PDB file of C-alpha atoms in Angstrom:
ATOM      1  CA  UNK D   1      29.025  38.750   6.277  1.00  0.00           C
ATOM      2  CA  UNK D   2      26.705  36.009   5.216  1.00  0.00           C
ATOM      3  CA  UNK D   3      27.750  33.817   2.332  1.00  0.00           C
ATOM      4  CA  UNK D   4      25.684  31.814  -0.125  1.00  0.00           C
ATOM      5  CA  UNK D   5      26.731  28.736  -1.989  1.00  0.00           C
ATOM      6  CA  UNK D   6      25.019  26.045  -3.972  1.00  0.00           C
ATOM      7  CA  UNK D   7      26.607  22.634  -4.180  1.00  0.00           C
ATOM      8  CA  UNK D   8      25.549  19.883  -6.557  1.00  0.00           C
ATOM      9  CA  UNK D   9      26.046  16.533  -4.931  1.00  0.00           C
ATOM     10  CA  UNK D  10      25.662  13.312  -6.818  1.00  0.00           C
ATOM     11  CA  UNK D  11      24.862  10.382  -4.553  1.00  0.00           C
ATOM     12  CA  UNK D  12      23.837   6.800  -5.002  1.00  0.00           C
ATOM     13  CA  UNK D  13      20.522   7.247  -3.265  1.00  0.00           C
ATOM     14  CA  UNK D  14      17.350   5.248  -3.271  1.00  0.00           C
ATOM     15  CA  UNK D  15      14.147   7.002  -4.207  1.00  0.00           C
ATOM     16  CA  UNK D  16      11.971   4.388  -2.551  1.00  0.00           C
ATOM     17  CA  UNK D  17      14.071   1.391  -3.483  1.00  0.00           C
ATOM     18  CA  UNK D  18      16.431   1.606  -6.450  1.00  0.00           C
ATOM     19  CA  UNK D  19      19.690   3.546  -6.660  1.00  0.00           C
ATOM     20  CA  UNK D  20      20.047   6.742  -8.614  1.00  0.00           C
ATOM     21  CA  UNK D  21      21.363  10.275  -8.696  1.00  0.00           C
ATOM     22  CA  UNK D  22      19.821  12.850  -6.445  1.00  0.00           C
ATOM     23  CA  UNK D  23      20.487  16.585  -6.598  1.00  0.00           C
ATOM     24  CA  UNK D  24      20.994  18.297  -3.291  1.00  0.00           C
ATOM     25  CA  UNK D  25      20.916  22.036  -2.645  1.00  0.00           C
ATOM     26  CA  UNK D  26      23.177  23.554  -0.036  1.00  0.00           C
ATOM     27  CA  UNK D  27      21.270  26.207   1.903  1.00  0.00           C
ATOM     28  CA  UNK D  28      22.955  28.624   4.337  1.00  0.00           C
ATOM     29  CA  UNK D  29      21.570  28.243   7.834  1.00  0.00           C
ATOM     30  CA  UNK D  30      24.042  30.343   9.829  1.00  0.00           C
ATOM     31  CA  UNK D  31      26.100  33.492   9.327  1.00  0.00           C
ATOM     32  CA  UNK D  32      29.176  32.441  11.224  1.00  0.00           C
ATOM     33  CA  UNK D  33      30.986  29.090  11.013  1.00  0.00           C
ATOM     34  CA  UNK D  34      30.466  27.014  14.107  1.00  0.00           C
ATOM     35  CA  UNK D  35      33.360  25.115  15.745  1.00  0.00           C
ATOM     36  CA  UNK D  36      33.145  21.372  15.241  1.00  0.00           C
ATOM     37  CA  UNK D  37      33.934  18.984  18.129  1.00  0.00           C
ATOM     38  CA  UNK D  38      37.018  16.893  17.463  1.00  0.00           C
ATOM     39  CA  UNK D  39      37.781  13.554  19.094  1.00  0.00           C
ATOM     40  CA  UNK D  40      41.183  12.316  20.187  1.00  0.00           C
ATOM     41  CA  UNK D  41      41.906  10.753  16.805  1.00  0.00           C
ATOM     42  CA  UNK D  42      41.490  14.085  15.084  1.00  0.00           C
ATOM     43  CA  UNK D  43      38.259  13.219  13.297  1.00  0.00           C
ATOM     44  CA  UNK D  44      35.025  15.142  13.523  1.00  0.00           C
ATOM     45  CA  UNK D  45      32.193  14.219  15.881  1.00  0.00           C
ATOM     46  CA  UNK D  46      31.354  11.177  13.720  1.00  0.00           C
ATOM     47  CA  UNK D  47      33.028   7.778  13.790  1.00  0.00           C
ATOM     48  CA  UNK D  48      36.503   7.366  12.229  1.00  0.00           C
ATOM     49  CA  UNK D  49      36.606   5.896   8.716  1.00  0.00           C
ATOM     50  CA  UNK D  50      36.950   2.194   8.119  1.00  0.00           C
ATOM     51  CA  UNK D  51      40.532   0.889   7.796  1.00  0.00           C
ATOM     52  CA  UNK D  52      41.961   1.607   4.365  1.00  0.00           C
ATOM     53  CA  UNK D  53      39.462   4.370   3.600  1.00  0.00           C
ATOM     54  CA  UNK D  54      40.363   8.073   3.744  1.00  0.00           C
ATOM     55  CA  UNK D  55      38.509  10.337   6.101  1.00  0.00           C
ATOM     56  CA  UNK D  56      35.634  12.232   4.499  1.00  0.00           C
ATOM     57  CA  UNK D  57      36.097  15.994   4.573  1.00  0.00           C
ATOM     58  CA  UNK D  58      33.584  17.802   6.772  1.00  0.00           C
ATOM     59  CA  UNK D  59      30.712  19.660   5.128  1.00  0.00           C
ATOM     60  CA  UNK D  60      31.184  23.416   4.822  1.00  0.00           C
ATOM     61  CA  UNK D  61      29.928  25.129   7.977  1.00  0.00           C
ATOM     62  CA  UNK D  62      26.539  26.746   7.817  1.00  0.00           C
ATOM     63  CA  UNK D  63      25.256  24.581   4.962  1.00  0.00           C
ATOM     64  CA  UNK D  64      22.282  22.230   5.160  1.00  0.00           C
ATOM     65  CA  UNK D  65      21.947  19.632   2.409  1.00  0.00           C
ATOM     66  CA  UNK D  66      18.373  19.064   1.261  1.00  0.00           C
ATOM     67  CA  UNK D  67      16.999  16.880  -1.551  1.00  0.00           C
ATOM     68  CA  UNK D  68      16.056  18.881  -4.603  1.00  0.00           C
ATOM     69  CA  UNK D  69      12.284  18.823  -5.391  1.00  0.00           C
ATOM     70  CA  UNK D  70      13.263  18.128  -8.975  1.00  0.00           C
ATOM     71  CA  UNK D  71      14.877  14.824  -8.071  1.00  0.00           C
ATOM     72  CA  UNK D  72      12.962  11.995  -9.682  1.00  0.00           C
ATOM     73  CA  UNK D  73      12.769   8.273  -9.121  1.00  0.00           C
ATOM     74  CA  UNK D  74      15.257   6.360 -11.254  1.00  0.00           C
ATOM     75  CA  UNK D  75      13.929   3.998 -13.858  1.00  0.00           C
ATOM     76  CA  UNK D  76      13.721   0.449 -12.597  1.00  0.00           C
ATOM     77  CA  UNK D  77      13.149  -2.821 -14.354  1.00  0.00           C
ATOM     78  CA  UNK D  78       9.500  -3.031 -13.305  1.00  0.00           C
ATOM     79  CA  UNK D  79       7.224  -5.708 -14.763  1.00  0.00           C
ATOM     80  CA  UNK D  80       5.391  -4.747 -17.929  1.00  0.00           C
ATOM     81  CA  UNK D  81       1.999  -5.078 -16.235  1.00  0.00           C
ATOM     82  CA  UNK D  82       2.909  -2.577 -13.502  1.00  0.00           C
ATOM     83  CA  UNK D  83       2.397   1.060 -14.393  1.00  0.00           C
ATOM     84  CA  UNK D  84       5.442   3.257 -14.036  1.00  0.00           C
ATOM     85  CA  UNK D  85       5.225   5.571 -11.053  1.00  0.00           C
ATOM     86  CA  UNK D  86       5.255   9.327 -11.322  1.00  0.00           C
ATOM     87  CA  UNK D  87       7.966  11.573  -9.939  1.00  0.00           C
ATOM     88  CA  UNK D  88       9.049  10.406  -6.513  1.00  0.00           C
ATOM     89  CA  UNK D  89       6.930  11.812  -3.714  1.00  0.00           C
ATOM     90  CA  UNK D  90       4.201  13.303  -5.903  1.00  0.00           C
ATOM     91  CA  UNK D  91       0.600  12.099  -5.736  1.00  0.00           C
ATOM     92  CA  UNK D  92      -1.084  10.866  -8.930  1.00  0.00           C
ATOM     93  CA  UNK D  93      -4.704  11.992  -8.536  1.00  0.00           C
ATOM     94  CA  UNK D  94      -5.833   9.751 -11.384  1.00  0.00           C
ATOM     95  CA  UNK D  95      -4.217   6.598  -9.992  1.00  0.00           C
ATOM     96  CA  UNK D  96      -7.470   4.610 -10.327  1.00  0.00           C
ATOM     97  CA  UNK D  97      -8.394   6.133 -13.709  1.00  0.00           C
ATOM     98  CA  UNK D  98     -11.576   7.525 -12.143  1.00  0.00           C
ATOM     99  CA  UNK D  99     -10.845  11.225 -12.148  1.00  0.00           C
ATOM    100  CA  UNK D 100     -13.932  12.996 -13.553  1.00  0.00           C
ATOM    101  CA  UNK D 101     -12.125  14.135 -16.692  1.00  0.00           C
ATOM    102  CA  UNK D 102     -10.870  10.599 -17.269  1.00  0.00           C
ATOM    103  CA  UNK D 103     -14.465   9.309 -17.220  1.00  0.00           C
ATOM    104  CA  UNK D 104     -15.756  11.882 -19.682  1.00  0.00           C
ATOM    105  CA  UNK D 105     -15.814  11.483 -23.437  1.00  0.00           C
ATOM    106  CA  UNK D 106     -14.192  14.758 -24.335  1.00  0.00           C
ATOM    107  CA  UNK D 107     -14.712  14.117 -28.044  1.00  0.00           C
ATOM    108  CA  UNK D 108     -18.405  14.870 -27.573  1.00  0.00           C
ATOM    109  CA  UNK D 109     -17.913  18.346 -26.129  1.00  0.00           C
ATOM    110  CA  UNK D 110     -19.823  21.117 -27.836  1.00  0.00           C
ATOM    111  CA  UNK D 111     -17.446  23.075 -30.040  1.00  0.00           C
ATOM    112  CA  UNK D 112     -19.282  26.315 -29.337  1.00  0.00           C
ATOM    113  CA  UNK D 113     -19.393  26.202 -25.535  1.00  0.00           C
ATOM    114  CA  UNK D 114     -16.056  24.380 -25.097  1.00  0.00           C
ATOM    115  CA  UNK D 115     -14.772  24.572 -21.525  1.00  0.00           C
ATOM    116  CA  UNK D 116     -18.092  25.790 -20.138  1.00  0.00           C
ATOM    117  CA  UNK D 117     -19.808  22.579 -21.166  1.00  0.00           C
ATOM    118  CA  UNK D 118     -17.018  20.468 -19.662  1.00  0.00           C
ATOM    119  CA  UNK D 119     -17.404  22.274 -16.335  1.00  0.00           C
ATOM    120  CA  UNK D 120     -21.156  21.708 -16.293  1.00  0.00           C
ATOM    121  CA  UNK D 121     -20.715  18.001 -17.036  1.00  0.00           C
ATOM    122  CA  UNK D 122     -17.971  17.385 -14.487  1.00  0.00           C
ATOM    123  CA  UNK D 123     -20.409  17.171 -11.573  1.00  0.00           C
ATOM    124  CA  UNK D 124     -22.018  14.103 -13.142  1.00  0.00           C
ATOM    125  CA  UNK D 125     -18.707  12.249 -13.008  1.00  0.00           C
ATOM    126  CA  UNK D 126     -17.574  13.115  -9.495  1.00  0.00           C
ATOM    127  CA  UNK D 127     -17.726  10.468  -6.775  1.00  0.00           C
ATOM    128  CA  UNK D 128     -19.782  11.453  -3.740  1.00  0.00           C
ATOM    129  CA  UNK D 129     -19.139   8.652  -1.245  1.00  0.00           C
ATOM    130  CA  UNK D 130     -16.158   7.410   0.749  1.00  0.00           C
ATOM    131  CA  UNK D 131     -15.085   3.773   0.671  1.00  0.00           C
ATOM    132  CA  UNK D 132     -13.739   2.116   3.808  1.00  0.00           C
ATOM    133  CA  UNK D 133     -11.687  -0.968   2.969  1.00  0.00           C
ATOM    134  CA  UNK D 134     -10.967  -3.450   5.766  1.00  0.00           C
ATOM    135  CA  UNK D 135      -8.236  -5.905   4.795  1.00  0.00           C
ATOM    136  CA  UNK D 136      -8.170  -8.965   7.058  1.00  0.00           C
ATOM    137  CA  UNK D 137      -5.337 -11.458   7.041  1.00  0.00           C
ATOM    138  CA  UNK D 138      -6.499 -15.053   7.506  1.00  0.00           C
ATOM    139  CA  UNK D 139      -5.954 -16.761  10.861  1.00  0.00           C
ATOM    140  CA  UNK D 140      -3.210 -19.248  11.730  1.00  0.00           C
ATOM    141  CA  UNK D 141      -3.364 -22.436   9.671  1.00  0.00           C
ATOM    142  CA  UNK D 142      -1.707 -25.823   9.369  1.00  0.00           C
ATOM    143  CA  UNK D 143       1.507 -25.096   7.484  1.00  0.00           C
ATOM    144  CA  UNK D 144       2.324 -28.812   7.232  1.00  0.00           C
ATOM    145  CA  UNK D 145      -0.507 -29.411   4.774  1.00  0.00           C
ATOM    146  CA  UNK D 146       0.593 -30.728   1.387  1.00  0.00           C
ATOM    147  CA  UNK D 147      -2.054 -28.802  -0.539  1.00  0.00           C
ATOM    148  CA  UNK D 148      -4.585 -26.051  -0.017  1.00  0.00           C
ATOM    149  CA  UNK D 149      -7.311 -28.407   1.234  1.00  0.00           C
ATOM    150  CA  UNK D 150      -5.059 -29.647   4.033  1.00  0.00           C
ATOM    151  CA  UNK D 151      -4.007 -26.163   5.102  1.00  0.00           C
ATOM    152  CA  UNK D 152      -6.943 -25.616   7.406  1.00  0.00           C
ATOM    153  CA  UNK D 153      -7.114 -23.351  10.424  1.00  0.00           C
ATOM    154  CA  UNK D 154      -5.543 -24.552  13.650  1.00  0.00           C
ATOM    155  CA  UNK D 155      -7.438 -24.432  16.919  1.00  0.00           C
ATOM    156  CA  UNK D 156      -5.685 -21.180  17.739  1.00  0.00           C
ATOM    157  CA  UNK D 157      -6.489 -19.917  14.258  1.00  0.00           C
ATOM    158  CA  UNK D 158     -10.182 -20.446  14.833  1.00  0.00           C
ATOM    159  CA  UNK D 159      -9.924 -18.558  18.117  1.00  0.00           C
ATOM    160  CA  UNK D 160      -8.190 -15.711  16.290  1.00  0.00           C
ATOM    161  CA  UNK D 161     -10.982 -15.549  13.720  1.00  0.00           C
ATOM    162  CA  UNK D 162     -13.517 -15.373  16.550  1.00  0.00           C
ATOM    163  CA  UNK D 163     -11.652 -12.439  18.074  1.00  0.00           C
ATOM    164  CA  UNK D 164     -11.436 -10.666  14.722  1.00  0.00           C
ATOM    165  CA  UNK D 165     -15.143 -11.181  14.117  1.00  0.00           C
ATOM    166  CA  UNK D 166     -15.990  -9.776  17.538  1.00  0.00           C
ATOM    167  CA  UNK D 167     -13.749  -6.788  16.928  1.00  0.00           C
ATOM    168  CA  UNK D 168     -15.357  -5.961  13.587  1.00  0.00           C
ATOM    169  CA  UNK D 169     -18.828  -6.314  15.079  1.00  0.00           C
ATOM    170  CA  UNK D 170     -17.904  -4.004  17.959  1.00  0.00           C
ATOM    171  CA  UNK D 171     -17.141  -1.183  15.523  1.00  0.00           C
ATOM    172  CA  UNK D 172     -20.877  -0.740  14.966  1.00  0.00           C
ATOM    173  CA  UNK D 173     -20.501  -0.286  11.218  1.00  0.00           C
ATOM    174  CA  UNK D 174     -22.936  -1.397   8.569  1.00  0.00           C
ATOM    175  CA  UNK D 175     -20.706  -3.605   6.445  1.00  0.00           C
ATOM    176  CA  UNK D 176     -21.813  -3.996   2.850  1.00  0.00           C
ATOM    177  CA  UNK D 177     -20.031  -7.204   1.883  1.00  0.00           C
ATOM    178  CA  UNK D 178     -17.209  -9.618   2.627  1.00  0.00           C
ATOM    179  CA  UNK D 179     -14.999 -10.539  -0.326  1.00  0.00           C
ATOM    180  CA  UNK D 180     -12.576 -13.352   0.416  1.00  0.00           C
ATOM    181  CA  UNK D 181      -9.845 -15.371  -1.214  1.00  0.00           C
ATOM    182  CA  UNK D 182     -10.955 -18.778  -2.436  1.00  0.00           C
ATOM    183  CA  UNK D 183      -8.119 -20.484  -0.532  1.00  0.00           C
ATOM    184  CA  UNK D 184      -9.177 -22.722   2.361  1.00  0.00           C
ATOM    185  CA  UNK D 185      -7.635 -20.728   5.201  1.00  0.00           C
ATOM    186  CA  UNK D 186      -9.237 -17.487   4.004  1.00  0.00           C
ATOM    187  CA  UNK D 187     -12.604 -19.135   3.424  1.00  0.00           C
ATOM    188  CA  UNK D 188     -12.647 -20.672   6.908  1.00  0.00           C
ATOM    189  CA  UNK D 189     -11.623 -17.349   8.461  1.00  0.00           C
ATOM    190  CA  UNK D 190     -14.451 -15.633   6.584  1.00  0.00           C
ATOM    191  CA  UNK D 191     -17.046 -18.171   7.709  1.00  0.00           C
ATOM    192  CA  UNK D 192     -16.156 -17.608  11.355  1.00  0.00           C
ATOM    193  CA  UNK D 193     -16.070 -13.821  11.045  1.00  0.00           C
ATOM    194  CA  UNK D 194     -19.413 -13.780   9.240  1.00  0.00           C
ATOM    195  CA  UNK D 195     -21.073 -15.390  12.262  1.00  0.00           C
ATOM    196  CA  UNK D 196     -20.613 -12.045  14.018  1.00  0.00           C
ATOM    197  CA  UNK D 197     -21.836 -10.065  11.005  1.00  0.00           C
ATOM    198  CA  UNK D 198     -25.151 -11.696  10.117  1.00  0.00           C
ATOM    199  CA  UNK D 199     -26.722 -10.696   6.844  1.00  0.00           C
ATOM    200  CA  UNK D 200     -23.511  -9.495   5.230  1.00  0.00           C
ATOM    201  CA  UNK D 201     -23.048 -10.988   1.764  1.00  0.00           C
ATOM    202  CA  UNK D 202     -19.989 -13.198   1.175  1.00  0.00           C
ATOM    203  CA  UNK D 203     -18.234 -13.362  -2.179  1.00  0.00           C
ATOM    204  CA  UNK D 204     -15.327 -15.631  -3.122  1.00  0.00           C
ATOM    205  CA  UNK D 205     -12.653 -14.749  -5.693  1.00  0.00           C
ATOM    206  CA  UNK D 206      -9.472 -16.283  -7.057  1.00  0.00           C
ATOM    207  CA  UNK D 207      -7.927 -12.842  -7.570  1.00  0.00           C
ATOM    208  CA  UNK D 208      -7.166 -12.524  -3.848  1.00  0.00           C
ATOM    209  CA  UNK D 209      -5.366 -15.866  -3.551  1.00  0.00           C
ATOM    210  CA  UNK D 210      -1.894 -15.774  -2.017  1.00  0.00           C
ATOM    211  CA  UNK D 211       1.108 -15.327  -4.277  1.00  0.00           C
ATOM    212  CA  UNK D 212       4.298 -13.389  -4.959  1.00  0.00           C
ATOM    213  CA  UNK D 213       3.167  -9.930  -6.143  1.00  0.00           C
ATOM    214  CA  UNK D 214       6.485  -8.479  -7.277  1.00  0.00           C
ATOM    215  CA  UNK D 215      10.148  -9.201  -6.654  1.00  0.00           C
ATOM    216  CA  UNK D 216      10.900  -7.509  -3.316  1.00  0.00           C
ATOM    217  CA  UNK D 217      13.672  -5.050  -2.661  1.00  0.00           C
ATOM    218  CA  UNK D 218      15.784  -5.758  -0.658  1.00  0.00           C
ATOM    219  CA  UNK D 219      15.700  -9.264  -2.141  1.00  0.00           C
ATOM    220  CA  UNK D 220      14.174 -12.089  -0.153  1.00  0.00           C
ATOM    221  CA  UNK D 221      16.344 -14.915   1.127  1.00  0.00           C
ATOM    222  CA  UNK D 222      13.766 -17.311  -0.327  1.00  0.00           C
ATOM    223  CA  UNK D 223      14.527 -17.210  -4.039  1.00  0.00           C
ATOM    224  CA  UNK D 224      11.709 -17.549  -6.535  1.00  0.00           C
ATOM    225  CA  UNK D 225      12.000 -17.832 -10.314  1.00  0.00           C
ATOM    226  CA  UNK D 226      10.923 -14.806 -12.316  1.00  0.00           C
ATOM    227  CA  UNK D 227       7.992 -16.768 -13.745  1.00  0.00           C
ATOM    228  CA  UNK D 228       6.346 -16.868 -10.296  1.00  0.00           C
ATOM    229  CA  UNK D 229       6.279 -13.077 -10.018  1.00  0.00           C
ATOM    230  CA  UNK D 230       5.214 -12.842 -13.657  1.00  0.00           C
ATOM    231  CA  UNK D 231       2.135 -15.014 -13.081  1.00  0.00           C
ATOM    232  CA  UNK D 232       1.147 -14.066  -9.533  1.00  0.00           C
ATOM    233  CA  UNK D 233       2.001 -10.400  -9.897  1.00  0.00           C
ATOM    234  CA  UNK D 234      -0.374  -9.741 -12.779  1.00  0.00           C
ATOM    235  CA  UNK D 235      -3.228 -11.447 -10.911  1.00  0.00           C
ATOM    236  CA  UNK D 236      -2.640  -9.553  -7.660  1.00  0.00           C
ATOM    237  CA  UNK D 237      -2.333  -6.287  -9.565  1.00  0.00           C
ATOM    238  CA  UNK D 238      -5.662  -7.144 -11.208  1.00  0.00           C
ATOM    239  CA  UNK D 239      -7.161  -7.611  -7.734  1.00  0.00           C
ATOM    240  CA  UNK D 240      -5.893  -4.176  -6.743  1.00  0.00           C
ATOM    241  CA  UNK D 241      -7.373  -2.500  -9.817  1.00  0.00           C
ATOM    242  CA  UNK D 242     -10.649  -4.357  -9.461  1.00  0.00           C
ATOM    243  CA  UNK D 243     -11.277  -3.714  -5.752  1.00  0.00           C
ATOM    244  CA  UNK D 244      -9.226  -0.686  -4.710  1.00  0.00           C
ATOM    245  CA  UNK D 245     -10.538   2.541  -6.225  1.00  0.00           C
ATOM    246  CA  UNK D 246     -12.739   5.493  -5.346  1.00  0.00           C
ATOM    247  CA  UNK D 247     -16.505   4.993  -5.134  1.00  0.00           C
ATOM    248  CA  UNK D 248     -18.622   4.708  -8.253  1.00  0.00           C
ATOM    249  CA  UNK D 249     -20.377   7.943  -9.231  1.00  0.00           C
ATOM    250  CA  UNK D 250     -23.723   6.234  -8.594  1.00  0.00           C
ATOM    251  CA  UNK D 251     -22.826   5.382  -4.988  1.00  0.00           C
ATOM    252  CA  UNK D 252     -24.649   7.782  -2.684  1.00  0.00           C
ATOM    253  CA  UNK D 253     -23.593   6.608   0.797  1.00  0.00           C
ATOM    254  CA  UNK D 254     -20.278   5.672   2.347  1.00  0.00           C
ATOM    255  CA  UNK D 255     -19.481   1.961   2.160  1.00  0.00           C
ATOM    256  CA  UNK D 256     -17.707  -0.422   4.536  1.00  0.00           C
ATOM    257  CA  UNK D 257     -16.238  -3.470   2.840  1.00  0.00           C
ATOM    258  CA  UNK D 258     -14.235  -6.386   4.201  1.00  0.00           C
ATOM    259  CA  UNK D 259     -11.625  -8.296   2.226  1.00  0.00           C
ATOM    260  CA  UNK D 260     -10.260 -11.480   3.801  1.00  0.00           C
ATOM    261  CA  UNK D 261      -7.082 -12.597   2.104  1.00  0.00           C
ATOM    262  CA  UNK D 262      -3.346 -13.004   2.651  1.00  0.00           C
ATOM    263  CA  UNK D 263      -0.303 -11.142   3.929  1.00  0.00           C
ATOM    264  CA  UNK D 264       1.447 -10.716   0.573  1.00  0.00           C
ATOM    265  CA  UNK D 265      -1.710  -9.489  -1.101  1.00  0.00           C
ATOM    266  CA  UNK D 266      -2.520  -7.009   1.674  1.00  0.00           C
ATOM    267  CA  UNK D 267       1.015  -5.633   1.860  1.00  0.00           C
ATOM    268  CA  UNK D 268       1.125  -5.109  -1.875  1.00  0.00           C
ATOM    269  CA  UNK D 269      -2.288  -3.430  -1.909  1.00  0.00           C
ATOM    270  CA  UNK D 270      -1.241  -1.038   0.867  1.00  0.00           C
ATOM    271  CA  UNK D 271       1.906  -0.020  -1.009  1.00  0.00           C
ATOM    272  CA  UNK D 272      -0.001   0.496  -4.260  1.00  0.00           C
ATOM    273  CA  UNK D 273      -2.866   2.390  -2.630  1.00  0.00           C
ATOM    274  CA  UNK D 274      -0.504   4.796  -0.880  1.00  0.00           C
ATOM    275  CA  UNK D 275       1.603   5.104  -4.040  1.00  0.00           C
ATOM    276  CA  UNK D 276       4.641   3.755  -2.241  1.00  0.00           C
ATOM    277  CA  UNK D 277       7.115   1.634  -4.234  1.00  0.00           C
ATOM    278  CA  UNK D 278       5.375  -1.766  -4.445  1.00  0.00           C
ATOM    279  CA  UNK D 279       8.731  -3.556  -4.248  1.00  0.00           C
ATOM    280  CA  UNK D 280       8.763  -2.633  -0.555  1.00  0.00           C
ATOM    281  CA  UNK D 281       5.842  -4.924   0.339  1.00  0.00           C
ATOM    282  CA  UNK D 282       8.063  -7.451   2.149  1.00  0.00           C
ATOM    283  CA  UNK D 283       9.224  -4.798   4.618  1.00  0.00           C
ATOM    284  CA  UNK D 284       5.788  -4.873   6.242  1.00  0.00           C
ATOM    285  CA  UNK D 285       4.803  -7.570   8.743  1.00  0.00           C
ATOM    286  CA  UNK D 286       1.207  -8.625   9.449  1.00  0.00           C
ATOM    287  CA  UNK D 287      -0.164 -10.843  12.202  1.00  0.00           C
ATOM    288  CA  UNK D 288      -2.777 -13.530  11.653  1.00  0.00           C
ATOM    289  CA  UNK D 289      -6.309 -12.172  11.924  1.00  0.00           C
ATOM    290  CA  UNK D 290      -5.046  -8.589  11.784  1.00  0.00           C
ATOM    291  CA  UNK D 291      -7.110  -5.648  10.524  1.00  0.00           C
ATOM    292  CA  UNK D 292      -5.836  -3.059   8.046  1.00  0.00           C
ATOM    293  CA  UNK D 293      -8.089  -0.097   7.284  1.00  0.00           C
ATOM    294  CA  UNK D 294      -7.807   1.975   4.106  1.00  0.00           C
ATOM    295  CA  UNK D 295      -9.999   5.007   3.380  1.00  0.00           C
ATOM    296  CA  UNK D 296     -10.591   6.188  -0.189  1.00  0.00           C
ATOM    297  CA  UNK D 297     -12.183   9.634  -0.434  1.00  0.00           C
ATOM    298  CA  UNK D 298     -14.334  10.858  -3.356  1.00  0.00           C
ATOM    299  CA  UNK D 299     -11.360  12.953  -4.475  1.00  0.00           C
ATOM    300  CA  UNK D 300      -9.265   9.818  -4.813  1.00  0.00           C
ATOM    301  CA  UNK D 301      -7.132  10.645  -1.780  1.00  0.00           C
ATOM    302  CA  UNK D 302      -6.177   7.548   0.199  1.00  0.00           C
ATOM    303  CA  UNK D 303      -5.415   7.284   3.911  1.00  0.00           C
ATOM    304  CA  UNK D 304      -4.182   4.361   5.986  1.00  0.00           C
ATOM    305  CA  UNK D 305      -6.021   4.452   9.297  1.00  0.00           C
ATOM    306  CA  UNK D 306      -4.863   1.112  10.608  1.00  0.00           C
ATOM    307  CA  UNK D 307      -2.132  -1.360   9.617  1.00  0.00           C
ATOM    308  CA  UNK D 308      -2.120  -4.940  10.864  1.00  0.00           C
ATOM    309  CA  UNK D 309      -3.983  -4.211  14.108  1.00  0.00           C
ATOM    310  CA  UNK D 310      -4.226  -7.107  16.573  1.00  0.00           C
ATOM    311  CA  UNK D 311      -4.448  -5.025  19.726  1.00  0.00           C
ATOM    312  CA  UNK D 312      -7.823  -6.633  20.408  1.00  0.00           C
ATOM    313  CA  UNK D 313      -6.151 -10.037  20.876  1.00  0.00           C
ATOM    314  CA  UNK D 314      -4.468 -11.255  24.072  1.00  0.00           C
ATOM    315  CA  UNK D 315      -0.664 -11.427  23.592  1.00  0.00           C
ATOM    316  CA  UNK D 316      -0.653 -15.218  23.779  1.00  0.00           C
ATOM    317  CA  UNK D 317      -3.080 -15.429  20.840  1.00  0.00           C
ATOM    318  CA  UNK D 318      -0.946 -13.380  18.428  1.00  0.00           C
ATOM    319  CA  UNK D 319       0.959 -15.203  15.678  1.00  0.00           C
ATOM    320  CA  UNK D 320       2.408 -14.439  12.255  1.00  0.00           C
ATOM    321  CA  UNK D 321       2.845 -17.837  10.610  1.00  0.00           C
TER     322      UNK D 321
END
């Protein structure tokens, strides 16, 4: 005879990054208990407990523990400038504040027609084009430089930029613009890449300069004072809001845009765009001259087509410093 049982389990679990309580539901998956293999020490099929710790009792047979859909991300001490995320695992369709209803002035709706008028106006606020965002990490540079001016590309770095430029040109896409960080290594990388994309407009910005976007979790071994994250984080978040969003309603055709910047900035942008916990940015590794490709649909859906690709470079040309 089949049995049914629901077990509430409280665990210190991480929803993305921070610890919290998660509700699990025990779901019957078999009618009859199955024999469990026992090792010579008398424990189950898992490893014996650490010295001084009691053995954990085995889970009831026939039960499968699954996270409850109602489990939510625990509150974390996020910076004031960073918006609080929604329930863990659920997509916020208005993440860029460009949902049609968010762009409409609902106070002007006709009181007589009500919802009908809103529906007729919605089409005027819907994006029609897809944005393709290509995030390029700068090439290898002189890390011994005492300031930004001295941190120029190495010989290998210039070769990497050449390879990246050739790769972008080989895609056969009509790129609309190149936006790059104002730092020397990003500017030099852009100048080399642009040689392979003649006619594409170049724009420089301080928003994409390298920095510490948010205190990482797990913590980094290289400690930084909170003030660094406070200053850099707000700027890099501003770069995300300014450049990463669905197409403007006036944009008729798909666009292909290149952003040449830095590893920390790109990793943070990827986490934010995919609505992953931004504190996880340091878990991602990017090579010099690598290509990351984000796609933002008119609906606001975001897809990561490519992350840190350097497959177009010979192995001996690949670096991460």
